[in-house]
Coordinates of C-alpha atoms in Angstrom, one line a residue:
Chain A
G1 CA 3.3 2.5 14.5
A2 CA 6.4 2.6 12.2
V3 CA 4.8 4.8 9.5
V4 CA 6.9 6.2 6.7
S5 CA 5.6 8.8 4.3
Q6 CA 6.9 10.0 1.0
H7 CA 6.1 13.2 -0.9
P8 CA 5.2 13.6 -3.7
S9 CA 3.6 10.3 -4.7
W10 CA 3.7 11.3 -8.3
V11 CA 5.9 13.8 -10.2
I12 CA 6.2 14.6 -13.9
C13 CA 9.0 16.9 -15.0
K14 CA 10.8 18.0 -18.1
S15 CA 14.2 16.7 -19.0
G16 CA 17.0 18.7 -17.5
T17 CA 15.2 19.8 -14.4
S18 CA 15.8 18.6 -10.8
V19 CA 13.3 16.8 -8.6
K20 CA 13.3 16.5 -4.8
I21 CA 11.6 13.6 -3.0
E22 CA 11.0 13.7 0.7
C23 CA 10.9 10.7 3.0
R24 CA 9.7 11.1 6.6
S25 CA 9.4 8.7 9.5
L26 CA 6.2 9.9 11.2
D27 CA 6.2 8.1 14.6
F28 CA 9.7 7.0 15.2
Q29 CA 13.3 8.4 14.9
A30 CA 15.1 6.9 12.0
T31 CA 18.8 6.4 12.6
T32 CA 19.2 5.1 9.1
M33 CA 17.2 5.7 5.9
F34 CA 17.5 3.9 2.6
W35 CA 16.6 4.8 -1.0
Y36 CA 15.6 2.2 -3.5
R37 CA 14.7 2.2 -7.1
Q38 CA 12.2 -0.3 -8.7
F39 CA 11.6 -1.0 -12.3
P40 CA 8.3 -2.7 -13.5
K41 CA 8.0 -6.3 -12.4
Q42 CA 11.5 -6.2 -10.8
S43 CA 12.6 -6.3 -7.2
L44 CA 14.0 -3.4 -5.3
M45 CA 17.4 -2.1 -6.1
L46 CA 19.2 -0.3 -3.2
M47 CA 20.7 3.1 -4.3
A48 CA 22.1 4.4 -1.1
T49 CA 22.1 4.3 2.7
S50 CA 22.0 7.5 4.8
N51 CA 22.6 8.1 8.4
E52 CA 21.5 11.3 10.2
G53 CA 24.1 13.9 10.0
S54 CA 26.6 12.1 7.8
K55 CA 27.2 11.6 4.1
A56 CA 25.2 8.9 2.3
T57 CA 26.9 5.7 1.2
Y58 CA 26.1 4.9 -2.4
E59 CA 25.9 1.5 -4.0
Q60 CA 28.2 0.6 -6.8
G61 CA 27.0 2.1 -10.1
V62 CA 24.9 4.8 -8.5
E63 CA 26.0 8.4 -9.5
K64 CA 26.5 10.4 -6.3
D65 CA 26.3 13.7 -8.2
K66 CA 23.1 12.8 -9.9
F67 CA 21.2 11.4 -6.9
L68 CA 21.8 13.8 -4.0
I69 CA 20.8 12.5 -0.6
N70 CA 20.5 14.6 2.5
H71 CA 19.5 13.1 5.9
A72 CA 19.1 16.4 7.8
S73 CA 17.2 15.1 10.8
L74 CA 16.2 11.8 12.5
T75 CA 12.8 12.0 10.7
L76 CA 13.6 13.4 7.3
S77 CA 15.7 12.3 4.3
T78 CA 15.6 13.8 0.8
L79 CA 16.6 12.5 -2.6
T80 CA 17.2 15.0 -5.3
V81 CA 17.4 13.7 -8.9
T82 CA 19.5 16.4 -10.6
S83 CA 19.3 17.1 -14.3
A84 CA 16.7 14.4 -14.8
H85 CA 16.5 12.5 -18.0
P86 CA 13.9 10.0 -19.3
E87 CA 16.0 7.1 -18.2
D88 CA 15.6 8.3 -14.6
S89 CA 11.9 7.6 -14.8
S90 CA 11.2 5.0 -12.2
F91 CA 9.5 4.2 -8.9
Y92 CA 11.6 5.5 -6.0
I93 CA 11.0 4.0 -2.5
C94 CA 12.5 5.0 0.8
S95 CA 12.7 3.0 4.0
A96 CA 13.7 3.8 7.5
T97 CA 14.9 1.9 10.5
G98 CA 15.3 2.9 14.1
R99 CA 17.7 0.3 15.4
V100 CA 20.8 -1.5 14.1
R101 CA 19.0 -4.8 14.1
G102 CA 15.7 -3.2 13.2
T103 CA 13.2 -3.8 10.6
Q104 CA 13.1 -1.5 7.6
Y105 CA 9.7 0.2 7.2
F106 CA 9.0 1.4 3.7
G107 CA 7.3 4.5 2.3
P108 CA 4.5 4.3 -0.3
G109 CA 6.9 5.2 -3.1
T110 CA 7.2 8.1 -5.6
R111 CA 6.6 7.6 -9.3
L112 CA 8.8 9.8 -11.4
L113 CA 8.2 10.4 -15.1
V114 CA 10.7 12.5 -17.0
L115 CA 9.5 13.8 -20.3
Chain B
E1 CA 28.3 -13.1 -2.4
D2 CA 25.0 -12.8 -0.5
Q3 CA 22.1 -14.1 -2.5
V4 CA 18.3 -14.6 -2.2
T5 CA 16.3 -16.8 -4.6
Q6 CA 12.5 -17.0 -4.4
S7 CA 10.3 -19.6 -5.9
P8 CA 8.0 -19.9 -7.7
E9 CA 8.2 -16.6 -9.6
A10 CA 4.4 -16.6 -9.9
L11 CA 1.7 -18.7 -8.3
R12 CA -2.0 -18.9 -9.0
L13 CA -4.3 -20.5 -6.5
Q14 CA -8.0 -20.9 -6.0
E15 CA -9.5 -19.2 -2.9
G16 CA -9.1 -21.6 0.0
E17 CA -6.2 -23.5 -1.6
S18 CA -3.3 -23.5 0.8
S19 CA 0.3 -23.4 -0.4
S20 CA 3.9 -22.3 0.4
L21 CA 6.3 -19.8 -1.0
N22 CA 10.0 -20.5 -0.8
C23 CA 13.0 -18.2 -0.1
S24 CA 16.5 -19.8 -0.3
Y25 CA 19.4 -17.8 0.8
T26 CA 23.2 -17.8 0.9
V27 CA 24.7 -15.3 3.3
S28 CA 28.0 -15.0 5.2
G29 CA 26.1 -14.5 8.4
L30 CA 22.4 -13.9 9.0
R31 CA 21.3 -11.0 11.1
G32 CA 17.7 -11.4 10.1
L33 CA 15.3 -12.5 7.4
F34 CA 12.4 -10.4 6.4
W35 CA 9.1 -11.0 4.6
Y36 CA 7.2 -8.1 2.9
R37 CA 4.1 -7.9 0.9
Q38 CA 3.9 -5.4 -2.0
D39 CA 0.8 -4.4 -3.9
P40 CA 1.1 -2.8 -7.3
G41 CA 2.2 0.8 -7.2
K42 CA 2.9 0.8 -3.5
G43 CA 5.8 0.4 -1.2
P44 CA 6.5 -3.0 0.6
E45 CA 4.5 -3.7 3.7
F46 CA 6.3 -5.4 6.5
L47 CA 5.1 -8.9 7.5
F48 CA 7.6 -10.8 9.5
T49 CA 11.2 -10.8 10.8
L50 CA 12.9 -14.1 11.6
Y51 CA 16.3 -14.2 13.4
S52 CA 17.3 -17.8 14.0
A53 CA 16.7 -21.3 12.6
G54 CA 13.6 -22.9 14.0
E55 CA 11.8 -19.6 14.5
E56 CA 8.2 -19.3 13.4
K57 CA 5.8 -16.4 13.2
E58 CA 2.2 -16.1 12.3
K59 CA -0.2 -13.4 11.3
E60 CA -3.8 -14.2 10.2
R61 CA -3.5 -16.7 7.3
L62 CA 0.3 -16.3 7.0
K63 CA 3.0 -18.3 8.8
A64 CA 6.7 -17.8 8.2
T65 CA 9.4 -20.4 9.1
L66 CA 13.2 -20.3 9.0
T67 CA 15.9 -22.9 8.6
K68 CA 19.6 -22.4 8.1
K69 CA 19.2 -22.3 4.3
E70 CA 15.7 -21.2 3.5
S71 CA 12.5 -19.7 4.7
F72 CA 8.9 -20.6 3.8
L73 CA 5.8 -18.4 3.8
H74 CA 2.8 -20.7 4.3
I75 CA -0.6 -19.3 3.2
T76 CA -3.6 -21.1 4.7
A77 CA -7.0 -20.9 3.0
P78 CA -6.1 -17.7 1.1
K79 CA -8.5 -15.1 0.0
P80 CA -8.4 -12.9 -3.1
E81 CA -7.2 -10.0 -1.0
D82 CA -4.0 -12.0 -0.3
S83 CA -3.1 -11.4 -4.0
A84 CA 0.2 -9.5 -4.0
T85 CA 3.9 -9.9 -4.6
Y86 CA 5.7 -11.3 -1.6
L87 CA 9.3 -10.3 -1.1
C88 CA 11.9 -12.0 1.0
A89 CA 15.1 -10.2 2.1
V90 CA 18.1 -11.1 4.3
Q91 CA 20.2 -8.7 6.3
P92 CA 23.8 -10.0 6.4
S93 CA 25.6 -9.7 9.8
I94 CA 28.5 -7.6 8.4
Q95 CA 29.4 -5.2 11.1
G96 CA 27.8 -1.8 10.5
A97 CA 25.8 -2.9 7.5
Q98 CA 22.0 -2.7 7.8
K99 CA 21.1 -3.1 4.2
L100 CA 18.8 -5.8 2.9
V101 CA 19.4 -8.2 0.0
F102 CA 16.1 -8.8 -1.7
G103 CA 14.9 -11.8 -3.8
Q104 CA 13.0 -11.2 -7.0
G105 CA 9.6 -11.9 -5.3
T106 CA 6.7 -14.3 -5.9
R107 CA 3.6 -12.9 -7.6
L108 CA 0.7 -14.5 -5.9
T109 CA -2.8 -14.5 -7.4
I110 CA -5.8 -15.9 -5.6
N111 CA -8.8 -16.5 -7.8
P112 CA -12.3 -16.3 -6.2

């Protein structure tokens, strides 16, 4: 149980284009989903928290207009990197939880390379 | 400010050599402490949740313990497949907040 999927697992795009990453909870309803970014050999950096049907809460320093988050249903959240630049290249990971005190279950991650 | 510090940063052990990883934390109030395992290029895999001091949980060769200031992940007779980065995270008990504060992780290598 508690499986979270992400799609795509790998994406390469040209500078200036937008990229959408999907995060799905496969076997439970996720009241809250989280988006993280991870640089090589570093820990996870929380970007934003999203609750189903409401606007995402972004961490300090994360550009809302650049990283668009939509949590359209209890099983799906999307992260869109708009006008991507090489410095946006990173490993993006989502997680989901079904309860207030609940454990966060992580997806397998999406590696983004912007050329 | 809520903070999590893991030690050591990296640890190399021989197969069968037991050891412990440390996670020290300072938090205004602890809702839960979480241990995850992360393999290279993959998302973290959930291992344990601990909620109160004195609590212990076990899974195969791993055992997690919790005090009011730190948590230990004990690894007994490890095997090469236990090689990974182990992440510790705390969830502060701020009302409405569910986010985790992560430590930097311990990179564990088990040599055959």
